[in-house]
PDB file of C-alpha atoms in Angstrom:
ATOM      1  CA  LYS A   1     178.065-124.526  17.853  1.00  0.00           C
ATOM      2  CA  THR A   2     176.766-126.946  20.494  1.00  0.00           C
ATOM      3  CA  GLY A   3     180.121-127.123  22.252  1.00  0.00           C
ATOM      4  CA  VAL A   4     180.311-123.334  22.510  1.00  0.00           C
ATOM      5  CA  ALA A   5     176.675-123.169  23.670  1.00  0.00           C
ATOM      6  CA  MET A   6     177.127-125.785  26.399  1.00  0.00           C
ATOM      7  CA  TYR A   7     180.427-124.310  27.575  1.00  0.00           C
ATOM      8  CA  GLY A   8     178.863-120.848  27.784  1.00  0.00           C
ATOM      9  CA  LEU A   9     175.779-122.200  29.551  1.00  0.00           C
ATOM     10  CA  LYS A  10     177.966-123.942  32.146  1.00  0.00           C
ATOM     11  CA  GLU A  11     179.713-120.653  32.861  1.00  0.00           C
ATOM     12  CA  LEU A  12     176.408-118.781  33.198  1.00  0.00           C
ATOM     13  CA  ILE A  13     174.328-121.215  35.271  1.00  0.00           C
ATOM     14  CA  GLY A  14     177.164-123.092  36.981  1.00  0.00           C
ATOM     15  CA  GLU A  15     178.504-126.587  36.553  1.00  0.00           C
ATOM     16  CA  ASP A  16     176.244-128.064  39.244  1.00  0.00           C
ATOM     17  CA  SER A  17     173.062-126.785  37.572  1.00  0.00           C
ATOM     18  CA  LEU A  18     174.177-128.009  34.150  1.00  0.00           C
ATOM     19  CA  ASN A  19     175.111-131.406  35.578  1.00  0.00           C
ATOM     20  CA  SER A  20     171.703-131.655  37.285  1.00  0.00           C
ATOM     21  CA  ALA A  21     169.928-130.955  34.004  1.00  0.00           C
ATOM     22  CA  LEU A  22     172.048-133.520  32.146  1.00  0.00           C
ATOM     23  CA  ARG A  23     171.558-136.105  34.896  1.00  0.00           C
ATOM     24  CA  GLU A  24     167.768-135.671  34.842  1.00  0.00           C
ATOM     25  CA  PHE A  25     167.782-135.920  31.045  1.00  0.00           C
ATOM     26  CA  LYS A  26     169.897-139.090  31.179  1.00  0.00           C
ATOM     27  CA  ASN A  27     167.711-140.657  33.870  1.00  0.00           C
ATOM     28  CA  ALA A  28     164.574-139.964  31.832  1.00  0.00           C
ATOM     29  CA  TYR A  29     165.863-141.417  28.552  1.00  0.00           C
ATOM     30  CA  ALA A  30     168.788-143.785  29.199  1.00  0.00           C
ATOM     31  CA  PHE A  31     168.393-147.441  28.311  1.00  0.00           C
ATOM     32  CA  LYS A  32     164.939-147.072  26.775  1.00  0.00           C
ATOM     33  CA  SER A  33     164.102-150.047  24.596  1.00  0.00           C
ATOM     34  CA  SER A  34     161.141-148.391  22.899  1.00  0.00           C
ATOM     35  CA  GLY A  35     160.214-144.872  21.866  1.00  0.00           C
ATOM     36  CA  PRO A  36     159.789-142.100  22.178  1.00  0.00           C
ATOM     37  CA  PHE A  37     163.535-141.603  22.171  1.00  0.00           C
ATOM     38  CA  ALA A  38     165.252-138.408  23.223  1.00  0.00           C
ATOM     39  CA  GLY A  39     165.999-135.573  20.848  1.00  0.00           C
ATOM     40  CA  ALA A  40     167.480-132.108  21.061  1.00  0.00           C
ATOM     41  CA  ASN A  41     164.118-130.609  22.072  1.00  0.00           C
ATOM     42  CA  ASP A  42     163.947-132.971  25.053  1.00  0.00           C
ATOM     43  CA  LEU A  43     167.408-131.936  26.236  1.00  0.00           C
ATOM     44  CA  TYR A  44     166.425-128.289  25.726  1.00  0.00           C
ATOM     45  CA  ARG A  45     163.434-128.701  28.093  1.00  0.00           C
ATOM     46  CA  TYR A  46     165.701-130.039  30.848  1.00  0.00           C
ATOM     47  CA  LEU A  47     168.196-127.214  30.328  1.00  0.00           C
ATOM     48  CA  GLN A  48     165.341-124.672  30.490  1.00  0.00           C
ATOM     49  CA  LYS A  49     164.217-126.109  33.814  1.00  0.00           C
ATOM     50  CA  HIS A  50     167.667-125.482  35.346  1.00  0.00           C
ATOM     51  CA  THR A  51     168.291-122.067  33.799  1.00  0.00           C
ATOM     52  CA  PRO A  52     167.127-118.979  35.719  1.00  0.00           C
ATOM     53  CA  ASP A  53     164.696-116.621  33.995  1.00  0.00           C
ATOM     54  CA  SER A  54     167.412-113.968  33.706  1.00  0.00           C
ATOM     55  CA  LEU A  55     169.480-116.335  31.524  1.00  0.00           C
ATOM     56  CA  GLN A  56     166.738-117.886  29.380  1.00  0.00           C
ATOM     57  CA  TYR A  57     167.778-115.488  26.586  1.00  0.00           C
ATOM     58  CA  TYR A  58     171.044-117.435  26.270  1.00  0.00           C
ATOM     59  CA  LEU A  59     169.209-120.724  25.716  1.00  0.00           C
ATOM     60  CA  THR A  60     166.957-119.121  23.098  1.00  0.00           C
ATOM     61  CA  ASP A  61     169.942-117.536  21.348  1.00  0.00           C
ATOM     62  CA  THR A  62     171.996-120.727  21.260  1.00  0.00           C
ATOM     63  CA  TRP A  63     169.326-123.374  20.676  1.00  0.00           C
ATOM     64  CA  GLN A  64     166.483-121.709  18.792  1.00  0.00           C
ATOM     65  CA  LYS A  65     168.226-118.999  16.781  1.00  0.00           C
ATOM     66  CA  VAL A  66     171.375-118.379  14.817  1.00  0.00           C
ATOM     67  CA  THR A  67     172.961-115.650  16.914  1.00  0.00           C
ATOM     68  CA  LEU A  68     176.037-113.680  15.959  1.00  0.00           C
ATOM     69  CA  TYR A  69     177.825-111.039  17.973  1.00  0.00           C
ATOM     70  CA  ASP A  70     179.897-108.231  16.529  1.00  0.00           C
ATOM     71  CA  ASN A  71     181.694-106.951  19.600  1.00  0.00           C
ATOM     72  CA  LYS A  72     184.686-104.683  19.159  1.00  0.00           C
ATOM     73  CA  ILE A  73     187.208-102.834  21.291  1.00  0.00           C
ATOM     74  CA  ASN A  74     187.219 -99.262  19.996  1.00  0.00           C
ATOM     75  CA  SER A  75     190.012 -98.073  22.294  1.00  0.00           C
ATOM     76  CA  ALA A  76     191.945 -99.172  25.339  1.00  0.00           C
ATOM     77  CA  THR A  77     194.465 -97.238  27.405  1.00  0.00           C
ATOM     78  CA  VAL A  78     196.414 -98.038  30.522  1.00  0.00           C
ATOM     79  CA  LYS A  79     198.122 -95.743  33.006  1.00  0.00           C
ATOM     80  CA  PRO A  80     199.688 -96.166  36.437  1.00  0.00           C
ATOM     81  CA  THR A  81     197.479 -95.053  39.334  1.00  0.00           C
ATOM     82  CA  GLY A  82     200.404 -93.937  41.492  1.00  0.00           C
ATOM     83  CA  ASN A  83     199.933 -96.878  43.840  1.00  0.00           C
ATOM     84  CA  LYS A  84     202.487 -99.662  43.763  1.00  0.00           C
ATOM     85  CA  ASP A  85     201.973-102.050  40.792  1.00  0.00           C
ATOM     86  CA  GLU A  86     198.437-100.739  40.175  1.00  0.00           C
ATOM     87  CA  TYR A  87     197.094 -99.615  36.794  1.00  0.00           C
ATOM     88  CA  GLN A  88     193.923 -98.009  35.516  1.00  0.00           C
ATOM     89  CA  VAL A  89     192.471 -99.418  32.319  1.00  0.00           C
ATOM     90  CA  ASP A  90     190.059 -97.278  30.298  1.00  0.00           C
ATOM     91  CA  LEU A  91     188.102 -99.196  27.722  1.00  0.00           C
ATOM     92  CA  LYS A  92     185.645 -98.191  25.035  1.00  0.00           C
ATOM     93  CA  VAL A  93     183.744-101.076  23.429  1.00  0.00           C
ATOM     94  CA  ASN A  94     180.997-101.492  20.881  1.00  0.00           C
ATOM     95  CA  ILE A  95     178.562-104.327  21.591  1.00  0.00           C
ATOM     96  CA  ASP A  96     176.224-105.721  18.946  1.00  0.00           C
ATOM     97  CA  LYS A  97     174.164-108.845  18.423  1.00  0.00           C
ATOM     98  CA  THR A  98     172.071-110.015  15.480  1.00  0.00           C
ATOM     99  CA  TRP A  99     170.014-113.049  14.658  1.00  0.00           C
ATOM    100  CA  LEU A 100     169.718-114.560  11.214  1.00  0.00           C
ATOM    101  CA  ASP A 101     166.176-114.907   9.893  1.00  0.00           C
ATOM    102  CA  ASP A 102     165.006-117.790   7.692  1.00  0.00           C
ATOM    103  CA  LYS A 103     166.348-115.969   4.598  1.00  0.00           C
ATOM    104  CA  GLY A 104     169.799-115.465   6.146  1.00  0.00           C
ATOM    105  CA  GLU A 105     169.246-111.754   6.718  1.00  0.00           C
ATOM    106  CA  ASP A 106     170.441-109.988   9.859  1.00  0.00           C
ATOM    107  CA  VAL A 107     167.820-109.053  12.438  1.00  0.00           C
ATOM    108  CA  PRO A 108     169.271-106.620  15.021  1.00  0.00           C
ATOM    109  CA  ALA A 109     168.769-107.628  18.656  1.00  0.00           C
ATOM    110  CA  LEU A 110     167.479-104.190  19.630  1.00  0.00           C
ATOM    111  CA  LYS A 111     166.577-105.107  23.209  1.00  0.00           C
ATOM    112  CA  MET A 112     169.787-106.993  23.883  1.00  0.00           C
ATOM    113  CA  ASN A 113     170.803-107.103  27.560  1.00  0.00           C
ATOM    114  CA  ASP A 114     173.409-109.859  27.669  1.00  0.00           C
ATOM    115  CA  TYR A 115     176.122-110.975  30.047  1.00  0.00           C
ATOM    116  CA  ILE A 116     179.554-110.658  28.434  1.00  0.00           C
ATOM    117  CA  ASP A 117     182.949-111.068  30.060  1.00  0.00           C
ATOM    118  CA  ILE A 118     185.713-108.482  29.945  1.00  0.00           C
ATOM    119  CA  GLY A 119     189.197-109.726  30.727  1.00  0.00           C
ATOM    120  CA  VAL A 120     192.612-108.176  31.178  1.00  0.00           C
ATOM    121  CA  PHE A 121     195.617-110.406  30.683  1.00  0.00           C
ATOM    122  CA  GLY A 122     198.570-109.833  32.950  1.00  0.00           C
ATOM    123  CA  LYS A 123     202.000-111.395  32.982  1.00  0.00           C
ATOM    124  CA  ASP A 124     202.038-115.007  31.782  1.00  0.00           C
ATOM    125  CA  THR A 125     202.777-117.706  34.328  1.00  0.00           C
ATOM    126  CA  LYS A 126     204.535-121.028  33.801  1.00  0.00           C
ATOM    127  CA  ASN A 127     203.026-124.445  34.354  1.00  0.00           C
ATOM    128  CA  LYS A 128     204.947-127.214  36.107  1.00  0.00           C
ATOM    129  CA  ASP A 129     206.070-128.507  32.703  1.00  0.00           C
ATOM    130  CA  GLY A 130     207.537-125.095  31.844  1.00  0.00           C
ATOM    131  CA  SER A 131     204.900-124.110  29.294  1.00  0.00           C
ATOM    132  CA  ARG A 132     203.484-120.584  29.408  1.00  0.00           C
ATOM    133  CA  ARG A 133     199.952-119.972  30.590  1.00  0.00           C
ATOM    134  CA  ALA A 134     197.842-116.840  30.146  1.00  0.00           C
ATOM    135  CA  ASN A 135     196.981-115.173  33.426  1.00  0.00           C
ATOM    136  CA  PHE A 136     194.028-112.891  34.080  1.00  0.00           C
ATOM    137  CA  ALA A 137     194.731-109.727  36.027  1.00  0.00           C
ATOM    138  CA  TYR A 138     191.000-108.969  35.778  1.00  0.00           C
ATOM    139  CA  LEU A 139     187.954-110.924  34.656  1.00  0.00           C
ATOM    140  CA  LYS A 140     184.429-109.688  35.204  1.00  0.00           C
ATOM    141  CA  ARG A 141     181.030-110.395  33.684  1.00  0.00           C
ATOM    142  CA  TYR A 142     179.090-107.287  32.662  1.00  0.00           C
ATOM    143  CA  LYS A 143     175.539-106.898  31.423  1.00  0.00           C
ATOM    144  CA  PHE A 144     175.573-105.024  28.113  1.00  0.00           C
ATOM    145  CA  THR A 145     172.961-103.461  25.873  1.00  0.00           C
ATOM    146  CA  ARG A 146     173.703-102.710  22.218  1.00  0.00           C
ATOM    147  CA  GLY A 147     175.973 -99.782  21.509  1.00  0.00           C
ATOM    148  CA  VAL A 148     179.081 -98.104  22.827  1.00  0.00           C
ATOM    149  CA  HIS A 149     180.114 -98.533  26.460  1.00  0.00           C
ATOM    150  CA  GLU A 150     182.962 -97.001  28.423  1.00  0.00           C
ATOM    151  CA  LEU A 151     184.525 -98.903  31.316  1.00  0.00           C
ATOM    152  CA  THR A 152     187.237 -98.013  33.794  1.00  0.00           C
ATOM    153  CA  PHE A 153     188.768-100.435  36.238  1.00  0.00           C
ATOM    154  CA  ILE A 154     191.911-100.958  38.300  1.00  0.00           C
ATOM    155  CA  VAL A 155     194.204-103.976  37.978  1.00  0.00           C
ATOM    156  CA  LYS A 156     197.193-105.212  39.945  1.00  0.00           C
ATOM    157  CA  GLY A 157     200.247-105.776  37.783  1.00  0.00           C
ATOM    158  CA  LYS A 158     201.063-104.310  34.373  1.00  0.00           C
ATOM    159  CA  PRO A 159     198.390-105.441  31.892  1.00  0.00           C
ATOM    160  CA  LYS A 160     199.413-106.941  28.542  1.00  0.00           C
ATOM    161  CA  SER A 161     196.085-106.939  26.722  1.00  0.00           C
ATOM    162  CA  VAL A 162     192.333-106.570  27.190  1.00  0.00           C
ATOM    163  CA  ALA A 163     189.566-108.667  25.635  1.00  0.00           C
ATOM    164  CA  ILE A 164     185.812-108.916  25.190  1.00  0.00           C
ATOM    165  CA  ASP A 165     184.623-112.497  25.740  1.00  0.00           C
ATOM    166  CA  PRO A 166     188.206-113.674  26.350  1.00  0.00           C
ATOM    167  CA  LEU A 167     187.213-117.308  26.904  1.00  0.00           C
ATOM    168  CA  GLY A 168     185.109-117.575  23.739  1.00  0.00           C
ATOM    169  CA  TYR A 169     181.590-118.215  25.048  1.00  0.00           C
ATOM    170  CA  LEU A 170     179.997-116.278  22.159  1.00  0.00           C
ATOM    171  CA  ILE A 171     180.110-116.655  18.398  1.00  0.00           C
ATOM    172  CA  ASP A 172     181.520-113.382  17.096  1.00  0.00           C
ATOM    173  CA  ARG A 173     181.663-112.321  13.438  1.00  0.00           C
ATOM    174  CA  ASN A 174     185.188-110.979  13.860  1.00  0.00           C
ATOM    175  CA  PRO A 175     186.855-112.211  17.042  1.00  0.00           C
ATOM    176  CA  ASN A 176     190.115-110.511  15.994  1.00  0.00           C
ATOM    177  CA  ASP A 177     188.784-107.088  17.042  1.00  0.00           C
ATOM    178  CA  ASN A 178     187.843-108.377  20.511  1.00  0.00           C
ATOM    179  CA  LEU A 179     191.440-108.205  21.761  1.00  0.00           C
ATOM    180  CA  LYS A 180     193.641-105.137  22.135  1.00  0.00           C
ATOM    181  CA  ASN A 181     197.305-105.167  23.052  1.00  0.00           C
ATOM    182  CA  LEU A 182     198.190-102.719  25.839  1.00  0.00           C
ATOM    183  CA  GLU A 183     201.989-102.934  25.632  1.00  0.00           C
TER     184      GLU A 183
END
């Protein structure tokens, strides 16, 4: 969970801000020969300091709570716009987030207003070694509340698939329904 949380935090606040927080934490606690020694709560305080107010929810969700998403693509269609190599993607998604309480019961995040990426994969590219690499035709971060949302956007190149949280910053109950093939 920590790896996913730190990776997601880096994408939200930026690598420089995360590195500053980690550097300050290290400078405060490195090479101490006597206590108090650093713990997770100490690191959390440094991360809080470098996280804007608008993103504090992410720290709370990943460090203080057990947070699970249940995002799903309900439908996705693609059609040519009439312009050369340009396509319109219509997407209908359901966004949901819950926290687990101390008894393991779901608590709906009714006032959820989270940043979540939507990505469209285009034609794969090849690396120098000849291996295939996924290529985004579109990648944008949206702010979502709970419920159903409809999105429409234009992409260059024929899209292969569309995804919610395509880079895996969130812990989703069923990540298999976050991707829809468009071919």
